[in-house]
mmCIF file of C-alpha atoms and ligand atoms in Angstrom:
data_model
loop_
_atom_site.group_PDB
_atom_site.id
_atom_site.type_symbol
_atom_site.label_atom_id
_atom_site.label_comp_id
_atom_site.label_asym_id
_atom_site.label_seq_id
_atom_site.Cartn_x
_atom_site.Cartn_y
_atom_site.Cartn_z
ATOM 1 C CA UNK J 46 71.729 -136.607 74.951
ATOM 2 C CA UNK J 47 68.387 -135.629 76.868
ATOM 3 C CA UNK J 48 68.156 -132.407 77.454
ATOM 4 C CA UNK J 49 68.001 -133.590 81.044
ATOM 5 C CA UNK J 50 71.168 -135.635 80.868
ATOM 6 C CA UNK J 51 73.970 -135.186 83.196
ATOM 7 C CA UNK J 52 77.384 -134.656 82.856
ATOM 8 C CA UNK J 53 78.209 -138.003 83.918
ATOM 9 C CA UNK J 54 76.031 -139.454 81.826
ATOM 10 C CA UNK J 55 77.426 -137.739 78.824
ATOM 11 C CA UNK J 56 81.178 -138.874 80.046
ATOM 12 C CA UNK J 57 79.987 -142.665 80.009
ATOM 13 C CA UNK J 58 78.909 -142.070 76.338
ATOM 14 C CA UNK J 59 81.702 -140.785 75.327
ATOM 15 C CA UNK J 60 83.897 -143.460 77.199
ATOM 16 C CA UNK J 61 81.773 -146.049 75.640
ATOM 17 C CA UNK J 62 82.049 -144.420 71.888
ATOM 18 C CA UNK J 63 85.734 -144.727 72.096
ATOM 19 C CA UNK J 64 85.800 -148.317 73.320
ATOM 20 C CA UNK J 65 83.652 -149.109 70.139
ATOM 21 C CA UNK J 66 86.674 -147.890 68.093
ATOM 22 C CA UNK J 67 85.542 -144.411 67.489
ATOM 23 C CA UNK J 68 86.299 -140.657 67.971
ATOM 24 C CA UNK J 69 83.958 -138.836 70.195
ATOM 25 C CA UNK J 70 83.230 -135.230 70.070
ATOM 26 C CA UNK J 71 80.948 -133.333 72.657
ATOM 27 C CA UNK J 72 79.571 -130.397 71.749
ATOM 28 C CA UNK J 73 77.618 -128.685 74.700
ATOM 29 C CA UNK J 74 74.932 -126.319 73.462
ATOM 30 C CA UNK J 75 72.200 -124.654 75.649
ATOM 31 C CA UNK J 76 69.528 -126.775 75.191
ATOM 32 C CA UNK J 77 71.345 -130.275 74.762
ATOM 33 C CA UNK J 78 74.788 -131.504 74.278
ATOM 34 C CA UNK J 79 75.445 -134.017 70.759
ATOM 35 C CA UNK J 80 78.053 -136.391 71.011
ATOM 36 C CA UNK J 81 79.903 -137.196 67.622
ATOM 37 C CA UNK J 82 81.295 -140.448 66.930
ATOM 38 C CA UNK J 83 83.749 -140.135 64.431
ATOM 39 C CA UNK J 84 85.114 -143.337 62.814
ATOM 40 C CA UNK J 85 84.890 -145.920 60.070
ATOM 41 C CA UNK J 86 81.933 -146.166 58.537
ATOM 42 C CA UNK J 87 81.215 -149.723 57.926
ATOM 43 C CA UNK J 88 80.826 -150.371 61.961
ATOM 44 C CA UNK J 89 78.021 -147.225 62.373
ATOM 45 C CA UNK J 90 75.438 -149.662 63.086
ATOM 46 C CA UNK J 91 76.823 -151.226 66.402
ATOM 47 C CA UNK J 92 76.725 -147.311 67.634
ATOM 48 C CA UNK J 93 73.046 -147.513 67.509
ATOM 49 C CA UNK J 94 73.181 -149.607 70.590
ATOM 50 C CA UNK J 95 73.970 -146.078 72.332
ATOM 51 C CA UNK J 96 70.540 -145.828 72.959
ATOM 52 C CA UNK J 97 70.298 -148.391 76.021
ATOM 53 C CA UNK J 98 72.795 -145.891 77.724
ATOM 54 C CA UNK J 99 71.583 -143.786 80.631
ATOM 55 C CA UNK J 100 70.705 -140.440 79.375
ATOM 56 C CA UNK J 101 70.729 -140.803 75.282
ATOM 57 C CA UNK J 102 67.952 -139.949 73.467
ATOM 58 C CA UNK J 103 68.643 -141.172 70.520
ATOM 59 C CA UNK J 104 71.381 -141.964 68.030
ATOM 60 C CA UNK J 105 71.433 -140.582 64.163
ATOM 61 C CA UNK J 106 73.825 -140.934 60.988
ATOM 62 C CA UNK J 107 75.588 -137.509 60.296
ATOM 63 C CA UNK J 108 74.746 -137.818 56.285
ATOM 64 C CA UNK J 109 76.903 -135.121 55.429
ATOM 65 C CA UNK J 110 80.332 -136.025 54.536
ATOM 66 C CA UNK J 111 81.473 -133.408 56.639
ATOM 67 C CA UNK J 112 80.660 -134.434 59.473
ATOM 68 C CA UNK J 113 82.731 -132.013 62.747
ATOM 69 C CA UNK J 114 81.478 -129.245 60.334
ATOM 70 C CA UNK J 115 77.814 -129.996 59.880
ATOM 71 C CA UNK J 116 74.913 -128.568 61.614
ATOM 72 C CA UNK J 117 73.791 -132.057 62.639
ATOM 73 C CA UNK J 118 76.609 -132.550 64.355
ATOM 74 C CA UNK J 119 76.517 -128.831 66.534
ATOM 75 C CA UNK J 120 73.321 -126.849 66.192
ATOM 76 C CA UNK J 121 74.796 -123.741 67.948
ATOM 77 C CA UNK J 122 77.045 -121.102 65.858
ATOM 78 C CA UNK J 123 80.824 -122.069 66.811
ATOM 79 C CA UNK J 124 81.504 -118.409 68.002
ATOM 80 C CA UNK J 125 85.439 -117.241 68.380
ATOM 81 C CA UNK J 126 87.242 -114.574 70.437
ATOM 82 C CA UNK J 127 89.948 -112.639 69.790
ATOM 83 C CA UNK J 128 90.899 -109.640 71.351
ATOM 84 C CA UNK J 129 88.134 -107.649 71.050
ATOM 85 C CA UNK J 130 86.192 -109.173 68.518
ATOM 86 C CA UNK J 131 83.629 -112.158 69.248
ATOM 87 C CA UNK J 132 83.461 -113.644 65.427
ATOM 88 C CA UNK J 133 80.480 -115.666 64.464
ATOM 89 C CA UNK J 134 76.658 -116.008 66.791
ATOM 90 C CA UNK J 135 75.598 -112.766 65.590
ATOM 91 C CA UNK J 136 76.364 -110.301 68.450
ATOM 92 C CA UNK J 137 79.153 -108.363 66.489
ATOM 93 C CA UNK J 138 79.976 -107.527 62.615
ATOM 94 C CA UNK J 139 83.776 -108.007 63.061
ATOM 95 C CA UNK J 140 85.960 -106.167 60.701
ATOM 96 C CA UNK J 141 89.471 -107.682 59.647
ATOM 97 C CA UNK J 142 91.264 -104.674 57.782
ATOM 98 C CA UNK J 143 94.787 -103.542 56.338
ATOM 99 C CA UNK J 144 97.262 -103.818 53.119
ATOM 100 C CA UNK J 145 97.700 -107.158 51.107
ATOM 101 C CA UNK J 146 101.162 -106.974 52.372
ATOM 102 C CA UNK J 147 103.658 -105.942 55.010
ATOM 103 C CA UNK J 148 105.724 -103.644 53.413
ATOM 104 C CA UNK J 149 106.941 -101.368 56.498
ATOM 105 C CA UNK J 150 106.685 -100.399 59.702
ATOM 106 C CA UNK J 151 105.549 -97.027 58.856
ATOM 107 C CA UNK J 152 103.037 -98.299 56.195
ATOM 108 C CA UNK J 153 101.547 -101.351 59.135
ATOM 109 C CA UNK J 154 101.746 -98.488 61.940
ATOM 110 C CA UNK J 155 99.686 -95.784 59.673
ATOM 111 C CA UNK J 156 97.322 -98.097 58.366
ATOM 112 C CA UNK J 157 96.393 -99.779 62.315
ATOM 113 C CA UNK J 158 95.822 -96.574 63.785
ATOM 114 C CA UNK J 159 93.813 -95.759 60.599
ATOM 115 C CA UNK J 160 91.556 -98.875 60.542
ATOM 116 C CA UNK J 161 91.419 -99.117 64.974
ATOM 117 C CA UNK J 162 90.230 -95.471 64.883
ATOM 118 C CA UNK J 163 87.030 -96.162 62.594
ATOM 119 C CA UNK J 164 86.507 -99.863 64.760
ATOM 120 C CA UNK J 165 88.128 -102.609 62.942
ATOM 121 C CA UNK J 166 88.884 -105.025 65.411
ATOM 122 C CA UNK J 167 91.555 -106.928 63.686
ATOM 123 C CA UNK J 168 94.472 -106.279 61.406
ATOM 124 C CA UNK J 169 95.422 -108.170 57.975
ATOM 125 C CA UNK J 170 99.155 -108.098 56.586
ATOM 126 C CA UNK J 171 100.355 -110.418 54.645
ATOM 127 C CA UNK J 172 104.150 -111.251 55.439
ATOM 128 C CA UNK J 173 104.275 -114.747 53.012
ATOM 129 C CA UNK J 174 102.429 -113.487 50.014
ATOM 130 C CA UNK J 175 101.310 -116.616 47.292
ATOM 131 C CA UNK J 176 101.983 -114.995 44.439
ATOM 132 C CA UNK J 177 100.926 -116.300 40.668
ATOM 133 C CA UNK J 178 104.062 -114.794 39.540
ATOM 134 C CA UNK J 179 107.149 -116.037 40.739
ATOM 135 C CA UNK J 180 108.986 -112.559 39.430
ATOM 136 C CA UNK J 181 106.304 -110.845 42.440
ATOM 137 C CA UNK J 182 107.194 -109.310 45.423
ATOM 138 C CA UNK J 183 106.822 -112.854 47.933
ATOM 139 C CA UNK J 184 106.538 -111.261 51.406
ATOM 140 C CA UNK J 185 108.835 -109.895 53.722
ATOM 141 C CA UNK J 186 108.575 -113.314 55.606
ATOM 142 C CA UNK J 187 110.048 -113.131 59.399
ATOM 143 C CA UNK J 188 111.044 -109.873 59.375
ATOM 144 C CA UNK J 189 107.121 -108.913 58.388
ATOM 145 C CA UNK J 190 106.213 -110.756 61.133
ATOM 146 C CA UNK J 191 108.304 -108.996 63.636
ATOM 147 C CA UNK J 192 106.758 -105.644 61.909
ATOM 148 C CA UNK J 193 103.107 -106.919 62.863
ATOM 149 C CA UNK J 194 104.313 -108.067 66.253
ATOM 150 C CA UNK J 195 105.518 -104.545 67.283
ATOM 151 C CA UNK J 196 102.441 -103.082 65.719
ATOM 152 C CA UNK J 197 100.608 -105.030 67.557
ATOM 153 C CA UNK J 198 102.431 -104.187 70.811
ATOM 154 C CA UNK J 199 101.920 -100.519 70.229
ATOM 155 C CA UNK J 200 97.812 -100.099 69.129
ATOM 156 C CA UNK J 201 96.798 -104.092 70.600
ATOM 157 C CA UNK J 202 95.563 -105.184 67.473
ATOM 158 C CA UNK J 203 95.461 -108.816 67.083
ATOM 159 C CA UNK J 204 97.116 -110.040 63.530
ATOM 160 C CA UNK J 205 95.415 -112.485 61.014
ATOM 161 C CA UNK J 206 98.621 -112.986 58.861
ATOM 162 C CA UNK J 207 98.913 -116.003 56.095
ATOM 163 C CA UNK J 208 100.553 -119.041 56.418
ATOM 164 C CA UNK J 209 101.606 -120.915 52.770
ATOM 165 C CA UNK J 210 103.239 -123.726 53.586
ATOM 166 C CA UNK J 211 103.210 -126.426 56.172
ATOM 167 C CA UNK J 212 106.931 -125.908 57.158
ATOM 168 C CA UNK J 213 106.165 -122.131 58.508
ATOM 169 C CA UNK J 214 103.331 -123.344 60.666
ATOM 170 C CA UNK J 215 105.526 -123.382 63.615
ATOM 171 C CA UNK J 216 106.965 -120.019 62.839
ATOM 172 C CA UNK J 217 103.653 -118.246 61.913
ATOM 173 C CA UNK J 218 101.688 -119.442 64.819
ATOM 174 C CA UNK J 219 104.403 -117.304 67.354
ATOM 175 C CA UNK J 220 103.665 -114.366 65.650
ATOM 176 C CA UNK J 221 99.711 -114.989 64.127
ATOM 177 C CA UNK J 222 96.524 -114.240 66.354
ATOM 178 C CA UNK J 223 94.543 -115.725 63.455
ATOM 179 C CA UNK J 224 96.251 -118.307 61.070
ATOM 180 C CA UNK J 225 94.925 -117.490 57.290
ATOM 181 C CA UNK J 226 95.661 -120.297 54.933
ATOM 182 C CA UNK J 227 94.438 -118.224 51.413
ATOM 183 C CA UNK J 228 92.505 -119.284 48.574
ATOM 184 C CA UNK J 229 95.426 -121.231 46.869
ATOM 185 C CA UNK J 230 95.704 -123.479 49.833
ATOM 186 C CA UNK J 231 92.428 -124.269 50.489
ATOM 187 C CA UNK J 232 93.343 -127.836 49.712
ATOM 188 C CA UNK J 233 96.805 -128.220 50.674
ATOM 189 C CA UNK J 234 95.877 -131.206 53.147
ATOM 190 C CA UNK J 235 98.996 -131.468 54.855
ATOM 191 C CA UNK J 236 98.873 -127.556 55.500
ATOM 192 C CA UNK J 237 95.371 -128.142 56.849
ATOM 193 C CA UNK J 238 96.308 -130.792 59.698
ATOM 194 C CA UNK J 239 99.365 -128.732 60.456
ATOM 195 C CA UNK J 240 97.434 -125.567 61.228
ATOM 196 C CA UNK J 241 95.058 -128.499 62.717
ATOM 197 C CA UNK J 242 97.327 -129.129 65.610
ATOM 198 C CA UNK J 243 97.603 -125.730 66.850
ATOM 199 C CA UNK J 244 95.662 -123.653 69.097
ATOM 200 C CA UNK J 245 95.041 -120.600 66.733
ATOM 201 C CA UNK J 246 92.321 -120.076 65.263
ATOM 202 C CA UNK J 247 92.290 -120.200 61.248
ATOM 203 C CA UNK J 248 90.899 -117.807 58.238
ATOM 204 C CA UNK J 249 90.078 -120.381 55.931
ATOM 205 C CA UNK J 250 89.455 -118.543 52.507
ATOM 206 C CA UNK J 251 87.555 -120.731 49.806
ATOM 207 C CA UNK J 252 89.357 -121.535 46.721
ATOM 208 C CA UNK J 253 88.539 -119.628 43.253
ATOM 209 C CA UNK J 254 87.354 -123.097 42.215
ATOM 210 C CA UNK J 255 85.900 -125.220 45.469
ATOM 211 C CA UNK J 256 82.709 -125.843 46.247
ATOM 212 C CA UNK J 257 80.906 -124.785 48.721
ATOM 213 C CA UNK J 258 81.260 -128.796 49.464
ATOM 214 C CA UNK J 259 84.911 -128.916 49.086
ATOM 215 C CA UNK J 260 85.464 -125.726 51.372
ATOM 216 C CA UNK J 261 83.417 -127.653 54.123
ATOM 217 C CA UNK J 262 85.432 -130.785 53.383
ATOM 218 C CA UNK J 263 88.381 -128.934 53.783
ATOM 219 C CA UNK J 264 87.458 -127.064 57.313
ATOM 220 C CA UNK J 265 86.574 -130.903 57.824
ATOM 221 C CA UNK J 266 90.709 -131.604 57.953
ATOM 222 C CA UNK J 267 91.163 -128.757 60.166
ATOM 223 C CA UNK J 268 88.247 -129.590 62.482
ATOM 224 C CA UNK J 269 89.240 -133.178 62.505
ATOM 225 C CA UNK J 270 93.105 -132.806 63.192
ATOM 226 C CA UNK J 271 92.073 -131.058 66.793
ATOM 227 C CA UNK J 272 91.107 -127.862 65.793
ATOM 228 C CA UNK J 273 87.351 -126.207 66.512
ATOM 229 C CA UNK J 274 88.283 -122.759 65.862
ATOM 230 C CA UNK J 275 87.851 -122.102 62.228
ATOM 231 C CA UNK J 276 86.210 -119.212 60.032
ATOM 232 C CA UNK J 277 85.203 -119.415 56.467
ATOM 233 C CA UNK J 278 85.499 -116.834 53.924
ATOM 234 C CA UNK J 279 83.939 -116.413 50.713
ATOM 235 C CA UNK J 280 86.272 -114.073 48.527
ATOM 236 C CA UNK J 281 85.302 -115.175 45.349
ATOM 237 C CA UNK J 282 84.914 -117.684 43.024
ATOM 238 C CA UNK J 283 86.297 -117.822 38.992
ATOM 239 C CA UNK J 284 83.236 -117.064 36.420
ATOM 240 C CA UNK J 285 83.016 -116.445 32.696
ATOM 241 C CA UNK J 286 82.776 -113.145 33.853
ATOM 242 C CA UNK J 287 85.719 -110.821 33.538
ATOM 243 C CA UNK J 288 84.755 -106.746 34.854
ATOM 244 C CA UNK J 289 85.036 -107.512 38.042
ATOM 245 C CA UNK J 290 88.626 -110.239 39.689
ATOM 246 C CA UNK J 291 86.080 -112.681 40.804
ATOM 247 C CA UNK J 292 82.404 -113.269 41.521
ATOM 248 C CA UNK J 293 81.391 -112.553 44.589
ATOM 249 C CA UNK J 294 78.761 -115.943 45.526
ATOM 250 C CA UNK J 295 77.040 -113.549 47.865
ATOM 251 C CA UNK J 296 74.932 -116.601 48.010
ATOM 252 C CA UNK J 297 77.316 -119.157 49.641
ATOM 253 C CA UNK J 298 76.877 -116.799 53.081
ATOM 254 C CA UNK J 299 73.424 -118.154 53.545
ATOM 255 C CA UNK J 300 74.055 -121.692 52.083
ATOM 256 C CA UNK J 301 76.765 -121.889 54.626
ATOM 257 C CA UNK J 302 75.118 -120.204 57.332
ATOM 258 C CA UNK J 303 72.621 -123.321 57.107
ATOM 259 C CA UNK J 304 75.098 -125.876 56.741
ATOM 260 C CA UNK J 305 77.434 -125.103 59.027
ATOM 261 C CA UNK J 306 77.679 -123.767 62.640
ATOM 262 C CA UNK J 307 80.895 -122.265 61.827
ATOM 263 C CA UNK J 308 81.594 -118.200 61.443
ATOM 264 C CA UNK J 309 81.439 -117.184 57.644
ATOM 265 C CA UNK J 310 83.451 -113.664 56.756
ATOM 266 C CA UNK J 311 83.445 -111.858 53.433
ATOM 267 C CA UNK J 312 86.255 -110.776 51.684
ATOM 268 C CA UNK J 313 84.854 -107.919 49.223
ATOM 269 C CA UNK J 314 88.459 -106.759 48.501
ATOM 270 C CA UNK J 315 89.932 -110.235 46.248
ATOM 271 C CA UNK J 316 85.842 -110.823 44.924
ATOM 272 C CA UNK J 317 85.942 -107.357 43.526
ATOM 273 C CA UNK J 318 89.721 -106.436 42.434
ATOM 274 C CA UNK J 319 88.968 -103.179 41.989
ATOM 275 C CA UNK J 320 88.316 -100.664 45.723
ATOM 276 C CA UNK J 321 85.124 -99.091 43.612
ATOM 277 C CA UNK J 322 82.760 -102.322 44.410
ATOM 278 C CA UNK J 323 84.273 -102.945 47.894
ATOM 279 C CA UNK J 324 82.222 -100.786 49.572
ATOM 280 C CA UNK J 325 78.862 -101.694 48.292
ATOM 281 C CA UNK J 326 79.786 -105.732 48.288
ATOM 282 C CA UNK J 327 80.636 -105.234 52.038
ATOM 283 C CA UNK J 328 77.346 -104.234 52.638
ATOM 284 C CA UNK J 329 75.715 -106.816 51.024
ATOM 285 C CA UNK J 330 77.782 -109.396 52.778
ATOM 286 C CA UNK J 331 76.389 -107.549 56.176
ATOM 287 C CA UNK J 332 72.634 -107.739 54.830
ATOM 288 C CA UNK J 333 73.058 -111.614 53.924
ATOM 289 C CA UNK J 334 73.893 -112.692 57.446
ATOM 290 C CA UNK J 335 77.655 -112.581 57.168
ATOM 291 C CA UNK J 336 80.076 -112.376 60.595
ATOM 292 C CA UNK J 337 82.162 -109.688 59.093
ATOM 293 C CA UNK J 338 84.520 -108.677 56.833
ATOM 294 C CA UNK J 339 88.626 -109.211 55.828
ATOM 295 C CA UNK J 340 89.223 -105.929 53.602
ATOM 296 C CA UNK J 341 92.109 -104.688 52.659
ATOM 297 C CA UNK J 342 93.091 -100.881 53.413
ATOM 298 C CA UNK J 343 96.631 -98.962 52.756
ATOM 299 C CA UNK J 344 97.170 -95.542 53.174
ATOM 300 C CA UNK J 345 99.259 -94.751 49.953
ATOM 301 C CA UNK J 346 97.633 -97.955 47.516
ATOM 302 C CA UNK J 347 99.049 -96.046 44.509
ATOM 303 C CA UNK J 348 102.362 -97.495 46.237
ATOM 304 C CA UNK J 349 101.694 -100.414 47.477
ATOM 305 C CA UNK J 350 103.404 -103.583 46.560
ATOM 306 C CA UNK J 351 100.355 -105.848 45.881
ATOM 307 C CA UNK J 352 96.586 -105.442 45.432
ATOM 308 C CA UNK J 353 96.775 -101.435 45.128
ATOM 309 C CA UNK J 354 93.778 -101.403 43.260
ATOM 310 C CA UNK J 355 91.721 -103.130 45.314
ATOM 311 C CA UNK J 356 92.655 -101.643 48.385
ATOM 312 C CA UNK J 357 90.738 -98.895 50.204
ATOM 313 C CA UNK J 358 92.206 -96.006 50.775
ATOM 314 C CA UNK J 359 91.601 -94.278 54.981
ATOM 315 C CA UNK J 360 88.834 -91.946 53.624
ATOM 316 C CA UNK J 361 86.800 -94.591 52.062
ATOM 317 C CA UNK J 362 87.291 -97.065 55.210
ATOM 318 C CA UNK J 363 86.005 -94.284 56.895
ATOM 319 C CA UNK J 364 82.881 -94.250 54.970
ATOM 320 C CA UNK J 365 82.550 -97.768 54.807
ATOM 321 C CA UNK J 366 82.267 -98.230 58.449
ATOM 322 C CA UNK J 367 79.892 -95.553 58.693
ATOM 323 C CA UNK J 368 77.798 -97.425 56.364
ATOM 324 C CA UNK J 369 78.544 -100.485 58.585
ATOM 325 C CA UNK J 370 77.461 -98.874 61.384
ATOM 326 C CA UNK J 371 74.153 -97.633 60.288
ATOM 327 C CA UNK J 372 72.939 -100.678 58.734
ATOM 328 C CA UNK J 373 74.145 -102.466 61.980
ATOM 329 C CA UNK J 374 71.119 -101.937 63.519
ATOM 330 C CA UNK J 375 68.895 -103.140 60.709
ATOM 331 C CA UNK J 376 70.337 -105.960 59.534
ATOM 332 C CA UNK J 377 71.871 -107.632 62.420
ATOM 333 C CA UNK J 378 70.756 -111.088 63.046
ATOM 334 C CA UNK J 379 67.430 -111.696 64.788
ATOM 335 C CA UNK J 380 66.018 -114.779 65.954
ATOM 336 C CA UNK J 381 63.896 -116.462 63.615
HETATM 337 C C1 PEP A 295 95.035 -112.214 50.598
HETATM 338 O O1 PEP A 295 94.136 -112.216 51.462
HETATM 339 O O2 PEP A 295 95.909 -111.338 50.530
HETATM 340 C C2 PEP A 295 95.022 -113.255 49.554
HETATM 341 C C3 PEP A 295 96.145 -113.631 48.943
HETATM 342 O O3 PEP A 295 93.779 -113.698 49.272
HETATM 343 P P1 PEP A 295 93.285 -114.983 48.451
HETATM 344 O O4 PEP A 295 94.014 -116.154 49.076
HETATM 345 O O5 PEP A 295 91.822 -114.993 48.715
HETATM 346 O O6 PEP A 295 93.620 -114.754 47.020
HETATM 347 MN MN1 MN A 296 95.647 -109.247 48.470
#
């Protein structure tokens, strides 16, 4: 639309895009508003008649596949709030922190007032747990999620908690301020339209073997089942390399960061495998341009059900956000 248009205007557009057979999507930024027609291809060059409308300056293809997702189709960052923390736009480095897994109330309530003291804005715990063993601890399911409810209730932490399977959508989302679907999932389509259709925003982790592509095709099902709030996160991707869990593609926060106006987090902890690198890898996620970080923290890791090793123990979060804090002011985003 013009950057003049009104809001009329940009109603008729959209009534007129959906009486051509197609989807539209209005996204308002500051300086102009896009419409989005999304539909079947093979009828894309009626919709160029658009232009003879009042207040349309011109019509273009979206030539990315992913189209919701694409820059083309929203120029502004997508920017999400919750709680405290506004992820994605550049005004905060959020920081998502706590065990791999619920394991106790004691553990979740020792490691929140740990990670809220040092100014992590939201809390991790996983209470389904995909595990490549099926002799693993699996979660403590429900009963984990009533843990992070009441920790919640106590300290006012919101929760990003992961959801495996399309079938505990319903019960995730009563508990979940943040809806994680992990690296395993990242292409479990009907689990992306389910967590589509609700209003909670989702942690959507890219696979150890996706794309950068394929992770924007699959915020694509998510975006396209009703869903605007989503935020990526690069946690590593499978290498010939073997001293370190994964590779950290420190490089896909920048790639994304161009092709997409959606938030893009860094998940040092699952990259590394080991808590030795998470500290440094953090703060190279902060220099590239990332939103923040999901890192996990427990206070005893030598105990801890899952991802021990990898885990941070309160001392080193501690130093870790005092590294955050004084590269903060160097590295934050400026305009370009
Ligand atoms: C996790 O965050 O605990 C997790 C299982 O991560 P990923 O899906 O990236 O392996
Ligand atoms: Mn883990």
């Amino acid at each position: 639309m013009k950057g003049n248009a009104t809001e009329e205007q940009t109603q008729k557009v959209v009534d007129w895009i959906e009486a051509m057979g197609y989807t539209a999507y209005p996204s308002r930024g500051v300086e102009r508003t896009i419409i989005g027609a999304i539909g079947d291809d093979r009828g894309k060059a009626a919709l160029k008649a658009a232009e003879s409308l009042s207040g349309v300056e011109r019509t273009m293809p979206i030539l990315k596949p992913y189209k919701l997702a694409s820059r083309e189709a929203r120029e502004e960052d997508t920017v999400i709030s919750v709680g405290t923390a506004v992820i994605g736009g550049g005004s905060q480095f959020v920081v998502m922190a706590g065990p791999c897994a619920v394991e106790s109330e004691e553990q979740m309530m020792a490691t929140a007032l740990c990670i809220k003291g040092e100014g992590a804005q939201i809390m991790r715990g996983g209470a389904f747990k995909p595990r490549t063993s099926p002799y693993s601890f699996q979660g403590m399911e429900e009963d984990g999620l009533k843990i992070l409810e009441s920790v919640r209730a106590k300290t006012g932490l919101p929760i990003v908690t992961e959801v495996v399977s399309a079938a505990d959508v319903d019960l995730v989302e009563q508990y979940a301020d943040i809806l994680q679907i992990g690296a395993r999932n990242v292409q479990n389509f009907p689990l992306l339209k389910k967590v589509g259709q609700t209003r909670k925003p989702v942690l959507l982790k890219r696979g150890m073997m996706t794309t950068i592509e394929e992770l924007l095709m699959s915020a694509e099902y998510i975006l396209s089942s009703g869903n605007e709030q989503v935020i990526l996160c690069e946690r590593g991707i499978r290498t010939f390399e073997t001293a370190t869990r994964n590779t950290l593609d420190i490089s896909a926060v920048p790639v994304l960061k161009s092709l997409t106006h959606l938030p893009v987090i860094v998940d040092p902890s699952h990259a590394a495998g080991h808590w030795k690198y998470v500290i440094p890898l953090s703060k190279a996620a902060m220099a590239v341009g990332a939103d923040g970080l999901l890192v996990e923290v427990h206070p005893e890791p030598e105990k801890a059900t899952c991802d021990g090793l990898q885990s941070l123990k309160p001392k080193k979060f501690h130093i870790l956000m005092e590294d955050l804090n004084t590269l903060w002011p160097c590295l934050r985003k400026r305009p370009v």
